N, CA, C and O atoms as a MOPAC input file, in Angstrom:
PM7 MOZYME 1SCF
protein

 N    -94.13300 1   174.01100 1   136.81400 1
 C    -93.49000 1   175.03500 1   136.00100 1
 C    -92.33100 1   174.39600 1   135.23100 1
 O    -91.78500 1   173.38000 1   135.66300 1
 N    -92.03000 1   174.86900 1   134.31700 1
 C    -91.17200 1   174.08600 1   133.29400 1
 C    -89.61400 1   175.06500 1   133.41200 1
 O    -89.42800 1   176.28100 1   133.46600 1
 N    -88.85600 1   174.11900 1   133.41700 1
 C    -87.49900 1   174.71800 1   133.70800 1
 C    -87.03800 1   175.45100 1   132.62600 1
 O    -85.89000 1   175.88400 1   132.73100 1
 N    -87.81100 1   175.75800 1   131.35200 1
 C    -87.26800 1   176.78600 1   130.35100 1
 C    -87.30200 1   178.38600 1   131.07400 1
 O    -86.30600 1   179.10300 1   130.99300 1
 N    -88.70100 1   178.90000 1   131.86300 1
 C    -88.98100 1   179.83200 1   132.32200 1
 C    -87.93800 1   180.80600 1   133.59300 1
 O    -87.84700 1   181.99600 1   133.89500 1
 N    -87.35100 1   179.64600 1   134.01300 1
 C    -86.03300 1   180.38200 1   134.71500 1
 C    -85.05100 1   180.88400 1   134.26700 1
 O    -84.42500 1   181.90300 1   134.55900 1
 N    -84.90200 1   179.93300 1   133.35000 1
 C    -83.33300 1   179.37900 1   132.64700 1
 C    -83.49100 1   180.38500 1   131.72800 1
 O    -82.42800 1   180.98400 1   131.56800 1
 N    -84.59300 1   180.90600 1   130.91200 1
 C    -84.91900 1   182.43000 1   130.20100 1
 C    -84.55700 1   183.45200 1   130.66000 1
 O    -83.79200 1   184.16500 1   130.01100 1
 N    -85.02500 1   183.83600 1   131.97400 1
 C    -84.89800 1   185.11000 1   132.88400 1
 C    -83.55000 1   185.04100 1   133.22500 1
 O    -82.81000 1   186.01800 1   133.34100 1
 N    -83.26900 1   183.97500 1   133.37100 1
 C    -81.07600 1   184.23400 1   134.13600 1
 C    -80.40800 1   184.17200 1   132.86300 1
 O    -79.25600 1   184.25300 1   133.29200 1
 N    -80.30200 1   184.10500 1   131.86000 1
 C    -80.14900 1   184.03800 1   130.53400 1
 C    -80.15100 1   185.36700 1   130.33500 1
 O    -79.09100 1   185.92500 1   130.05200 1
 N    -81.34100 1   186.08800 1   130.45000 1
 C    -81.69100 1   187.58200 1   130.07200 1
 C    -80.58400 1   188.29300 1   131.13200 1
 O    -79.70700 1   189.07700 1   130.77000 1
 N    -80.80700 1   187.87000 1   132.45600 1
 C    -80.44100 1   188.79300 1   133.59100 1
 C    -78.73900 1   188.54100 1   133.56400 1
 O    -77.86400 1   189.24300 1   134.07100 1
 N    -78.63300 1   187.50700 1   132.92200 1
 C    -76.85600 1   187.54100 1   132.61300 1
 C    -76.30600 1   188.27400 1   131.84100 1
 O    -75.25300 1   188.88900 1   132.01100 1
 N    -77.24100 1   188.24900 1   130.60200 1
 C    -76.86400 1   189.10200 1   129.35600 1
 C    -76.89100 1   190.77100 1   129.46500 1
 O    -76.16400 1   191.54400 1   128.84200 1
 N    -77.86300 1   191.08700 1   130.36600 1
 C    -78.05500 1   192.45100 1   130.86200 1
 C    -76.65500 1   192.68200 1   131.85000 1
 O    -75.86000 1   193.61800 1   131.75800 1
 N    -76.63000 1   192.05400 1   132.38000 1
 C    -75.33900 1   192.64300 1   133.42700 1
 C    -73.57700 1   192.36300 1   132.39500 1
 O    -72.41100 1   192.72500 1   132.55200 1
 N    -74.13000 1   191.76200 1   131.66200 1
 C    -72.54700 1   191.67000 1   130.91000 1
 C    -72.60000 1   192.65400 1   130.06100 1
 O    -71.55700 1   192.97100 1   129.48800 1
 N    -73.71000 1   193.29600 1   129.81200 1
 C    -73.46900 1   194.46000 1   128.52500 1
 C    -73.30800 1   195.21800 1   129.57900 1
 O    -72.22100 1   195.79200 1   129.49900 1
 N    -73.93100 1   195.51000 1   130.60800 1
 C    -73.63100 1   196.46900 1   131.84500 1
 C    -72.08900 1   196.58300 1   132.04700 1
 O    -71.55900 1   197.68700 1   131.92800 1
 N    -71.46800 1   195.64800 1   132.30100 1
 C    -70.03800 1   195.66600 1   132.48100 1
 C    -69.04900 1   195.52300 1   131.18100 1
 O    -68.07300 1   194.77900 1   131.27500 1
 N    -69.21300 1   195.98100 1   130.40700 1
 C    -68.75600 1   195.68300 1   128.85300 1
 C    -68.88100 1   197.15800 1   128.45700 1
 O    -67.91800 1   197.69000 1   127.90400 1
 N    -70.04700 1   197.89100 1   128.71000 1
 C    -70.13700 1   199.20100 1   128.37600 1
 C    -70.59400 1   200.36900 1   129.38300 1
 O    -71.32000 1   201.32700 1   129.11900 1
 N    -70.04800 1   200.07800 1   130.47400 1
 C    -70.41500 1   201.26600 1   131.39200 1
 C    -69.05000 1   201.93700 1   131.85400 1
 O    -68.07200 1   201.26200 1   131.52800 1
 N    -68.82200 1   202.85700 1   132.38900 1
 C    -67.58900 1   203.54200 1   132.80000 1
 C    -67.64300 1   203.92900 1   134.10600 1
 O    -66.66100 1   203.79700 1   134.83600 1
 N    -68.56000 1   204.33900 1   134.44400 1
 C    -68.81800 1   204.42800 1   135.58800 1
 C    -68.69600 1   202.91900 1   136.50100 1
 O    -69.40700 1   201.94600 1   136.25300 1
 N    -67.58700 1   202.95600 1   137.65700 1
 C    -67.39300 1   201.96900 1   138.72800 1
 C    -68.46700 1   200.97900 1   139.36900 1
 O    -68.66300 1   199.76900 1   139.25200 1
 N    -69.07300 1   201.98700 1   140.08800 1
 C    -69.95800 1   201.84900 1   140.67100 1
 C    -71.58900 1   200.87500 1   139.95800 1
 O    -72.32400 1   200.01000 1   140.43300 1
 N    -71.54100 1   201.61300 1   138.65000 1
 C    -72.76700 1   200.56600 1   137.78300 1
 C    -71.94500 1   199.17700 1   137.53300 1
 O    -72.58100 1   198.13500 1   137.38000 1
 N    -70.20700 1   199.18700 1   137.48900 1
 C    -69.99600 1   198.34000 1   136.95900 1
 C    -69.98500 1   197.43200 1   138.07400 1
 O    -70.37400 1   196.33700 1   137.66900 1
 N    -69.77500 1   197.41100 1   139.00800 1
 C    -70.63600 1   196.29100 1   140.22500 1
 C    -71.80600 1   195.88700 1   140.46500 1
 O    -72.04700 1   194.74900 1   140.86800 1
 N    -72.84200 1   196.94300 1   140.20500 1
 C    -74.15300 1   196.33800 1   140.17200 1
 C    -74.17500 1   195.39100 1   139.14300 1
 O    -74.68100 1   194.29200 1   139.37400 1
 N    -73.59800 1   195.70100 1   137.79100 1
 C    -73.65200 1   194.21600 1   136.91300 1
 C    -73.18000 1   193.47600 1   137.58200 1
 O    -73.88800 1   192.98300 1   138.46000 1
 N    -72.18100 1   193.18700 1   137.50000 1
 C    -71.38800 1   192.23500 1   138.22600 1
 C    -72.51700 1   191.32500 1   139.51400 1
 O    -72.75300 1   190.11700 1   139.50400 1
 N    -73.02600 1   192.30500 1   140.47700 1
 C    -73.90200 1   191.52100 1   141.02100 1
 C    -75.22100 1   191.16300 1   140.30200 1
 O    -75.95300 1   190.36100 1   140.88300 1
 N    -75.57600 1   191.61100 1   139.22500 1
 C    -76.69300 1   191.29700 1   138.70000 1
 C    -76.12600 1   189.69800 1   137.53000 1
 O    -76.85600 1   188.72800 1   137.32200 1
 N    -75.54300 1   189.77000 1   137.29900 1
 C    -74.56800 1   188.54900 1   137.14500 1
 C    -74.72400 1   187.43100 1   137.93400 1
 O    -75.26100 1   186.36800 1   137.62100 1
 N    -74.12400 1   187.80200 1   139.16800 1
 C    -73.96800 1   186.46500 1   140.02800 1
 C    -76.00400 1   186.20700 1   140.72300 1
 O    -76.36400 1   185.15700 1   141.25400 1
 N    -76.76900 1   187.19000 1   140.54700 1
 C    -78.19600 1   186.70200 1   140.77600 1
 C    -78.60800 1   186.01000 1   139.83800 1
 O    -79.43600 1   185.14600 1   140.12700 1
 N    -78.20200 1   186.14200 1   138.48500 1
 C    -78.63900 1   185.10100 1   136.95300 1
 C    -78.28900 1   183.69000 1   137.55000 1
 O    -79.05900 1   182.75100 1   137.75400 1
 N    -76.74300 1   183.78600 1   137.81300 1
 C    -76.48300 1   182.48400 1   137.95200 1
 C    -77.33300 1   181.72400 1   139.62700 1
 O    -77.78800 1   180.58100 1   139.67500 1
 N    -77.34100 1   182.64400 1   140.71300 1
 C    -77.99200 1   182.22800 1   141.43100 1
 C    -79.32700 1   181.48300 1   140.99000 1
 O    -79.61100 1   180.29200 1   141.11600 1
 N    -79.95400 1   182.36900 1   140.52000 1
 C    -81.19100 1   181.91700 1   139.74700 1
 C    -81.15200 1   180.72000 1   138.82600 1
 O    -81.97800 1   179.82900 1   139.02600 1
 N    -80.25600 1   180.59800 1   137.81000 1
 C    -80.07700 1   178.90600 1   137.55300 1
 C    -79.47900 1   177.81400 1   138.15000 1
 O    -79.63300 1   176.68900 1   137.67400 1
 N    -78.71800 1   178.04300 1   139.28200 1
 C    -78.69400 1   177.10500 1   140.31500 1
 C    -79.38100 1   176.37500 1   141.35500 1
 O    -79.25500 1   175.26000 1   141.86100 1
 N    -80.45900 1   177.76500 1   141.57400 1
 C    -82.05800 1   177.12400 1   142.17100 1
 C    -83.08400 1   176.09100 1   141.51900 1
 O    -83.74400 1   175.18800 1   142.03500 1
 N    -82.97600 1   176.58100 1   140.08900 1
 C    -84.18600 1   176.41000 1   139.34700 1
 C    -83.66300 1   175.07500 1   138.54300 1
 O    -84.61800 1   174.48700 1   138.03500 1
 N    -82.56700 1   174.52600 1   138.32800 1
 C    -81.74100 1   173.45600 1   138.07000 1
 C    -82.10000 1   172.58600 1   139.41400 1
 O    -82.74900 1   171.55300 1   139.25000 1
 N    -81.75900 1   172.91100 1   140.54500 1
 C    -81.79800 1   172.08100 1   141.97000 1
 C    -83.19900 1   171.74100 1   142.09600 1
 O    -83.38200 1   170.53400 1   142.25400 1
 N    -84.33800 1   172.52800 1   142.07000 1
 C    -85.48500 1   172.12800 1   141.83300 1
 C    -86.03100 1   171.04400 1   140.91500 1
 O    -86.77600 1   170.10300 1   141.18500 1
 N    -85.32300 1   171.50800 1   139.44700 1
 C    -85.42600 1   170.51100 1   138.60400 1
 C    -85.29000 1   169.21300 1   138.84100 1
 O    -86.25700 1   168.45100 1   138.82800 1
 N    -83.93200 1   168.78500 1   139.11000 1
 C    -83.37700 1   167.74100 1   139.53500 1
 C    -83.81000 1   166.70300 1   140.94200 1
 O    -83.53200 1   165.54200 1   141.24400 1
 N    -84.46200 1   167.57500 1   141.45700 1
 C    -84.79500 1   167.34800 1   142.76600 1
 C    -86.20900 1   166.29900 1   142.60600 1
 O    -86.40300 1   165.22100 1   143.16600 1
 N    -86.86700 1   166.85000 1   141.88500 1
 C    -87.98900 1   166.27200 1   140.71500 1
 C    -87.95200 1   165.02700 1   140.74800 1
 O    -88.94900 1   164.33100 1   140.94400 1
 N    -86.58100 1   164.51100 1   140.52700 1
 C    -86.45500 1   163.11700 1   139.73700 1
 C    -85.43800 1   162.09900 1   140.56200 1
 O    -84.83800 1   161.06400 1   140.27100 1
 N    -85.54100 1   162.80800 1   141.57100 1
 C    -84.30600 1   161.72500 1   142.74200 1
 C    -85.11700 1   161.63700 1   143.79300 1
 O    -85.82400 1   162.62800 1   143.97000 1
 N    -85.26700 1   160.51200 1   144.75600 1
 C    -86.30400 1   160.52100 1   145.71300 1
 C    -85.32200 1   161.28300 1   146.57600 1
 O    -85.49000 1   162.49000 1   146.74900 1
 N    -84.25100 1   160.60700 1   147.15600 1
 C    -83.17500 1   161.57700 1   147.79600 1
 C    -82.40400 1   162.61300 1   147.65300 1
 O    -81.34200 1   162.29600 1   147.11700 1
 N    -82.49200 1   163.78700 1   147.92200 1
 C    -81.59300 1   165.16000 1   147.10200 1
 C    -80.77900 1   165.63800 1   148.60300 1
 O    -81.05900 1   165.36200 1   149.77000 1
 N    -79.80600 1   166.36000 1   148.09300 1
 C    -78.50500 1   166.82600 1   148.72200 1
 C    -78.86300 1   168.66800 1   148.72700 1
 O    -78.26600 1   169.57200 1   149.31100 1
 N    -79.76200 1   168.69800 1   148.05400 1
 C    -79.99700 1   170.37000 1   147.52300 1
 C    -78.57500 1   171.16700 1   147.35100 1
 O    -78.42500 1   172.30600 1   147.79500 1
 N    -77.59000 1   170.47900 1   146.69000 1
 C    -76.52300 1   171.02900 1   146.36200 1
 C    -76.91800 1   172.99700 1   145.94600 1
 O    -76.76300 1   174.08900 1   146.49200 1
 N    -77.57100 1   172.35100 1   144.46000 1
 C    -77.85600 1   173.80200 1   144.17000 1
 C    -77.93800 1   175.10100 1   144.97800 1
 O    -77.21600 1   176.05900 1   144.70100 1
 N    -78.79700 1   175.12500 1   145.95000 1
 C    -79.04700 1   175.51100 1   147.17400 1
 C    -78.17900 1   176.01800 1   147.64000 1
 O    -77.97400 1   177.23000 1   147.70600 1
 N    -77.34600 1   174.90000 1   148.15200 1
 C    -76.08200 1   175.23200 1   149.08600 1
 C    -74.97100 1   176.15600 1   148.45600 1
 O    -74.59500 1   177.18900 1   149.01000 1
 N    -74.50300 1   175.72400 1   147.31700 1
 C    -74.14600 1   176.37600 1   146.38300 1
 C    -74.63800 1   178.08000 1   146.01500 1
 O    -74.03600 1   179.14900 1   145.91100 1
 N    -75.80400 1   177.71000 1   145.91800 1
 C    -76.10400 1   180.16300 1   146.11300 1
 C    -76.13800 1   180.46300 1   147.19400 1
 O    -76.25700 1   181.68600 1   147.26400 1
 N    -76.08800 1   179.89000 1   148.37300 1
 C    -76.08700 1   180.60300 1   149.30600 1
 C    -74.31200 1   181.13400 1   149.38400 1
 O    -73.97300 1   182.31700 1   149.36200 1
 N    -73.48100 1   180.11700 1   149.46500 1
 C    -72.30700 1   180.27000 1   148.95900 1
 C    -71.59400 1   181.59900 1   148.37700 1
 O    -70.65000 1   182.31100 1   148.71800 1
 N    -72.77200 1   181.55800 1   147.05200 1
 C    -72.35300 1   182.84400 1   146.27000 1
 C    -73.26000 1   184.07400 1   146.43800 1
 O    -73.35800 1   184.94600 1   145.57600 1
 N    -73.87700 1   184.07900 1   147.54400 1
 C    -74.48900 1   184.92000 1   147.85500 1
 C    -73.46400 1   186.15100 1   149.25400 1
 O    -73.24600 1   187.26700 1   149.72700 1
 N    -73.22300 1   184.72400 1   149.23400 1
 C    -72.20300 1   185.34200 1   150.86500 1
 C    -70.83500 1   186.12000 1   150.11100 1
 O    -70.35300 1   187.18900 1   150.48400 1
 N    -70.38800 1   185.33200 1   149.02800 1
 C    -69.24200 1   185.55200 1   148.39500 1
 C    -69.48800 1   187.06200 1   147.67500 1
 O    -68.66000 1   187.96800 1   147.76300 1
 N    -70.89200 1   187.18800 1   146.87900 1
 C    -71.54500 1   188.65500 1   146.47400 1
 C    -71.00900 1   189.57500 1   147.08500 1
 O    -70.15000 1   190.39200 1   146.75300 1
 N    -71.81200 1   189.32700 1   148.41700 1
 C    -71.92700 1   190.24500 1   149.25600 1
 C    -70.34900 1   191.15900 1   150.06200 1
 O    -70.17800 1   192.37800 1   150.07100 1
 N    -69.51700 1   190.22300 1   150.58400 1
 C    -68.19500 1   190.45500 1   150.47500 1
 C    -67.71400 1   191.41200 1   149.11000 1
 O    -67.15500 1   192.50400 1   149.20600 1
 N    -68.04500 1   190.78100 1   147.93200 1
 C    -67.18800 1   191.15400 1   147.03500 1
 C    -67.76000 1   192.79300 1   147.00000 1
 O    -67.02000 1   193.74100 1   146.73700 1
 N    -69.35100 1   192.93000 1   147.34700 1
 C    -69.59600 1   194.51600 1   147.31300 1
 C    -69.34300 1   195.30500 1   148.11200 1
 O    -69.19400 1   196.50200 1   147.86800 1
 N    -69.24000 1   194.72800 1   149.32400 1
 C    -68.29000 1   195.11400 1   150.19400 1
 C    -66.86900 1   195.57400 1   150.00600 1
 O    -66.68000 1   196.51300 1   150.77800 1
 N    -66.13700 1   195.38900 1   149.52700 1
 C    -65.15600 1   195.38600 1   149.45400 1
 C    -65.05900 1   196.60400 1   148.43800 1
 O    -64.81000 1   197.78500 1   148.68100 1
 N    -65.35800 1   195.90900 1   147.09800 1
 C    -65.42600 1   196.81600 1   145.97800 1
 C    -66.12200 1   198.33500 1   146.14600 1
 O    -65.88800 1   199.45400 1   145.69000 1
 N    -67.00300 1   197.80800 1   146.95800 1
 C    -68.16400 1   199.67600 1   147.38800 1
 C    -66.46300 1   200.75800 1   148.00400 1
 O    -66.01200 1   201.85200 1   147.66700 1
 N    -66.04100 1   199.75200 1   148.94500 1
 C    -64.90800 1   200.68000 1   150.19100 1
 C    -63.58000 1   201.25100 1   149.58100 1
 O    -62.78700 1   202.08300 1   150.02100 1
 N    -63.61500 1   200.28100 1   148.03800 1
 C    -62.34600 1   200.40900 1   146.97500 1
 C    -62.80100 1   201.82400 1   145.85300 1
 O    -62.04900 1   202.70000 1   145.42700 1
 N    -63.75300 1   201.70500 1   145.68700 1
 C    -64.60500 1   202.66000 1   144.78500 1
 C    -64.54500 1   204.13300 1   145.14700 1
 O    -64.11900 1   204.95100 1   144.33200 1
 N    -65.10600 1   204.60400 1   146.77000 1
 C    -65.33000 1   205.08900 1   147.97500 1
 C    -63.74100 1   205.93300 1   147.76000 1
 O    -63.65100 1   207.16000 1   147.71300 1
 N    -62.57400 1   204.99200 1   147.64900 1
 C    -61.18000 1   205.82400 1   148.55600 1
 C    -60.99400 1   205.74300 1   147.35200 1
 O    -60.73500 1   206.87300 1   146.93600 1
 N    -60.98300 1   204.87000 1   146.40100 1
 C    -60.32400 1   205.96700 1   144.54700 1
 C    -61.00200 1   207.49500 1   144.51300 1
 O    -60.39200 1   208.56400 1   144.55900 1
 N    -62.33100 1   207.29800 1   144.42500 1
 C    -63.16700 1   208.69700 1   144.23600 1
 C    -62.89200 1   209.87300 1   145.32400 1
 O    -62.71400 1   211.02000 1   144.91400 1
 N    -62.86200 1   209.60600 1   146.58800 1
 C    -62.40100 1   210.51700 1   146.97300 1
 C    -60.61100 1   211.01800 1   147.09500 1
 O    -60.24100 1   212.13000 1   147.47000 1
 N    -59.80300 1   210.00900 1   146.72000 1
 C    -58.28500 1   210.62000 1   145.93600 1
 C    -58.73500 1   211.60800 1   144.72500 1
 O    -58.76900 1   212.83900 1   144.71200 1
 N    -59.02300 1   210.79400 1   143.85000 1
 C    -59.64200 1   211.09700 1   142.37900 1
 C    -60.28900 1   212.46600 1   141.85100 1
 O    -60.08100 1   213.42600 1   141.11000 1
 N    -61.18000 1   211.92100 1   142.70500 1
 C    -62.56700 1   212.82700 1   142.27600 1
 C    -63.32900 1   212.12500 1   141.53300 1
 O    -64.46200 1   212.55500 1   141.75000 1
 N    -63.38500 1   211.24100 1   140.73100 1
 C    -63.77000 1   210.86200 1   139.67600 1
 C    -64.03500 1   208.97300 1   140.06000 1
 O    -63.42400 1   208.39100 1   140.95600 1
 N    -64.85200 1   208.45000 1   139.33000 1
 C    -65.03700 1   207.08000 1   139.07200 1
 C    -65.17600 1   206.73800 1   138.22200 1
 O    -65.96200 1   205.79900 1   138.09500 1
 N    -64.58300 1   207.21400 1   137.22800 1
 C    -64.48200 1   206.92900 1   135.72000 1
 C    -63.72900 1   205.75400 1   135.56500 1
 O    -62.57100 1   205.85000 1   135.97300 1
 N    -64.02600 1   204.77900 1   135.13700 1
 C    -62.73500 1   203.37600 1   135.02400 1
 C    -62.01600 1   204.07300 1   133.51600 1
 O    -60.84400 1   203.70100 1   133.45200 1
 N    -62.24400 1   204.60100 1   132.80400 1
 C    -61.47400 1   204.81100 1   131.67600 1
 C    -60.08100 1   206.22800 1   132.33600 1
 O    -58.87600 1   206.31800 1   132.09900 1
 N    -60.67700 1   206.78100 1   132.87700 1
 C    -59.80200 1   207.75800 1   133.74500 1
 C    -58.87400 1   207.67600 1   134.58100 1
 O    -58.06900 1   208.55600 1   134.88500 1
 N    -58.97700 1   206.37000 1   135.07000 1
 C    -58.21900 1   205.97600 1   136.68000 1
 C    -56.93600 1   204.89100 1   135.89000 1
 O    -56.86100 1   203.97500 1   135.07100 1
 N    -56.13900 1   205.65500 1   136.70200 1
 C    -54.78500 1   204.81700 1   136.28900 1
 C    -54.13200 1   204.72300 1   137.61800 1
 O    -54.81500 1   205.10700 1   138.56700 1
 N    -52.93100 1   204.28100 1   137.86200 1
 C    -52.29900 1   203.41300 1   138.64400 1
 C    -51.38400 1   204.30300 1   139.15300 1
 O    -50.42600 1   204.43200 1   138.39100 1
 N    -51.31200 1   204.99700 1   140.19800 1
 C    -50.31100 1   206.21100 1   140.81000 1
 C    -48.84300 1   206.02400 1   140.96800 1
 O    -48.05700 1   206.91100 1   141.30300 1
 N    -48.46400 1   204.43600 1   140.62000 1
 C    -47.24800 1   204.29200 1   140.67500 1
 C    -47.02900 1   204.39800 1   139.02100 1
 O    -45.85400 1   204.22600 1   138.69600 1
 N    -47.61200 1   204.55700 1   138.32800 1
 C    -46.74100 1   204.51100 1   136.70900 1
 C    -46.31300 1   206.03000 1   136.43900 1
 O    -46.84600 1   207.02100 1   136.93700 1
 N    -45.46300 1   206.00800 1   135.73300 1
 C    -44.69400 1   207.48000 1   135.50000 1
 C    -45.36700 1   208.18200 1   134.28400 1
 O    -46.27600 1   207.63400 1   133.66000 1
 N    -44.80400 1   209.62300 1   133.92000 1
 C    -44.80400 1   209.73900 1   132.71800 1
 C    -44.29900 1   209.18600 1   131.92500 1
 O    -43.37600 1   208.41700 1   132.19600 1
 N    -44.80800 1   209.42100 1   130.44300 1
 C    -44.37800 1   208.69500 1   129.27900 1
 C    -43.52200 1   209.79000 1   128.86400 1
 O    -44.08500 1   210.87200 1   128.69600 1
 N    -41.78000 1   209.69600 1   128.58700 1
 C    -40.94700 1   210.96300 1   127.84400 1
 C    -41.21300 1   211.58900 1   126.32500 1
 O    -40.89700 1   212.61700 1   125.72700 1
 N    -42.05000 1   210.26600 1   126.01600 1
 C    -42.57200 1   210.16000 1   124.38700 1
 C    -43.85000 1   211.11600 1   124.26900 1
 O    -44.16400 1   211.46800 1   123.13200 1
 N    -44.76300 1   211.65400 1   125.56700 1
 C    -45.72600 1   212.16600 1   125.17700 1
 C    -45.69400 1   213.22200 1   125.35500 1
 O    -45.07100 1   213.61400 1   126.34200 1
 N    -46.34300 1   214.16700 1   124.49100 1
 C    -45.89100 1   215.72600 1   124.49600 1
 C    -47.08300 1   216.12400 1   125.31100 1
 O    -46.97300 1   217.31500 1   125.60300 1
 N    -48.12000 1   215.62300 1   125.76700 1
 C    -49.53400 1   216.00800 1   126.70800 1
 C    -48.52400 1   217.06500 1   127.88000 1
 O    -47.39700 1   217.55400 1   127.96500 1
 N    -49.76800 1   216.99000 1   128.60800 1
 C    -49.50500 1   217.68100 1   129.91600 1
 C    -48.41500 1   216.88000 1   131.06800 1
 O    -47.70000 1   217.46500 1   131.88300 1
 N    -48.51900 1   215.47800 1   130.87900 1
 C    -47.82900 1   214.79600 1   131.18500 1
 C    -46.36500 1   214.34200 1   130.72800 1
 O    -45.75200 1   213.54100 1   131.43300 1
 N    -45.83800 1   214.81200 1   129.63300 1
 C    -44.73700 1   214.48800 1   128.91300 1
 C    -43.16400 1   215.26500 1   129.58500 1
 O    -42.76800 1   215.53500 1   130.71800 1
 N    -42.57600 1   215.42300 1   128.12100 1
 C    -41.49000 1   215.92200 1   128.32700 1
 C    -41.06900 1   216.79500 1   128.60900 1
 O    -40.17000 1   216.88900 1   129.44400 1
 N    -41.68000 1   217.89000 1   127.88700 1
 C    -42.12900 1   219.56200 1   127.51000 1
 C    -42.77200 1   219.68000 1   129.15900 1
 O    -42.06000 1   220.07900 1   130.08100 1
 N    -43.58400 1   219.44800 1   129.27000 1
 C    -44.09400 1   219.71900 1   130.56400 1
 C    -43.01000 1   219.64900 1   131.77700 1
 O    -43.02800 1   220.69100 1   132.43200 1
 N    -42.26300 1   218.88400 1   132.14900 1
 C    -41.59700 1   218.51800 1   132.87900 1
 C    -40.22900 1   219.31400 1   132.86200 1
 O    -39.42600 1   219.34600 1   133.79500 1
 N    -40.09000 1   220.01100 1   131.52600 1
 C    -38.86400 1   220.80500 1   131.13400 1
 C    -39.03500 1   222.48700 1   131.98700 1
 O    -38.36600 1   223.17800 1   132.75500 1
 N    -40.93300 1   222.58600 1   130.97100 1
 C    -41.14300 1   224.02500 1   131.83700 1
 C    -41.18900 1   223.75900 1   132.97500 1
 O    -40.16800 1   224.27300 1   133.43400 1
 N    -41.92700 1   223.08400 1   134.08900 1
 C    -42.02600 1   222.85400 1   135.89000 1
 C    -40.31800 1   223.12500 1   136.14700 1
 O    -40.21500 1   224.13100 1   136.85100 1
 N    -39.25200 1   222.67900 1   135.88000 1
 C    -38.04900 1   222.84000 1   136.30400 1
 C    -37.42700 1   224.05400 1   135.62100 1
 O    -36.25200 1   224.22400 1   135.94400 1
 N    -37.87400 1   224.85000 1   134.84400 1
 C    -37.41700 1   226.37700 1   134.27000 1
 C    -38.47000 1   227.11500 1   135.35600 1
 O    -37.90000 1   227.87300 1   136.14000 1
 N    -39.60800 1   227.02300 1   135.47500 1
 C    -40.07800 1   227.43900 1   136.70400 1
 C    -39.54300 1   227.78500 1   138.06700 1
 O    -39.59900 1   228.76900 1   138.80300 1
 N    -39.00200 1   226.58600 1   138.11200 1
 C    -38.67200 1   225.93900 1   139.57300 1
 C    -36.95900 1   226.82000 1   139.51100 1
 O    -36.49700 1   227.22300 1   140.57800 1
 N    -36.46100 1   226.95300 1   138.68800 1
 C    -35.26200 1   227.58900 1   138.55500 1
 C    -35.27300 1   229.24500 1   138.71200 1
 O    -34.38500 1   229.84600 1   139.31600 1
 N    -36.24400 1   229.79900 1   138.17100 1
 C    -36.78400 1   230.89200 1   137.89000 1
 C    -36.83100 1   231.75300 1   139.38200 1
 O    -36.27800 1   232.73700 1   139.87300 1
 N    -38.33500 1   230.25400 1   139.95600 1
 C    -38.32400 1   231.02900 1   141.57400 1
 C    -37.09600 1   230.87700 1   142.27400 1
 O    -36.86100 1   231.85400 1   142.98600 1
 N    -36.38200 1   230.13900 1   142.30700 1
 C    -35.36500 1   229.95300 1   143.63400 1
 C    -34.27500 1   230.65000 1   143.37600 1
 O    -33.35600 1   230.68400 1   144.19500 1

């Protein structure tokens, strides 16, 4: 088999998971790229080690050793990321990455939203009102 035929498919399967993570919003898809990512590259690290392997009487099967590596490292990372995903969404509600912001940043005084100034003026005419 000719080493173009791998090196095509992890090529494809890279390019698919980077538009995956480039244009999805949703969390959760954006890890499956991410792991569909690190299987491209798995996949040209095999198919390279094979190659090479070809043409050395003695081989180290680096390649090899090397995805298993990032296989273990994957797996952790979905781990992790699944249990991070998991406790935003249920704070949240939501797994929107365009939605989710950082619970320590404040309001902005500049924005007149729901979040602004005005807002914060009525809650304390409220708050004056009841007590």
């Amino acid at each position: 088999m000719h080493l173009a035929y791998p090196a095509v498919l992890s090529a494809l399967l890279f390019c698919i998971g980077l538009y995956g993570v480039l244009a999805r919003r949703n969390a959760i898809l954006v890890l499956m790229s991410v792991e569909l990512m690190l299987n491209a590259v798995n996949l040209n690290l095999v198919a390279f080690d094979v190659w090479l392997s070809r043409a050395a009487i003695e081989t180290l099967h680096s390649g090899q050793a090397l995805t298993l590596f990032t296989i273990a490292i994957a797996a952790a990372e979905i781990g992790i990321g699944l249990a991070i995903v998991l406790a935003v969404h249920r704070n949240r509600g939501t797994s929107d990455i365009d939605r989710l912001r950082d619970s320590a940043e404040g309001p902005d005084d500049s924005d007149d939203g729901p979040h602004g100034a005005a807002a914060t003026a009525q809650a304390a005419e409220k708050a004056e009102a009841t007590a």
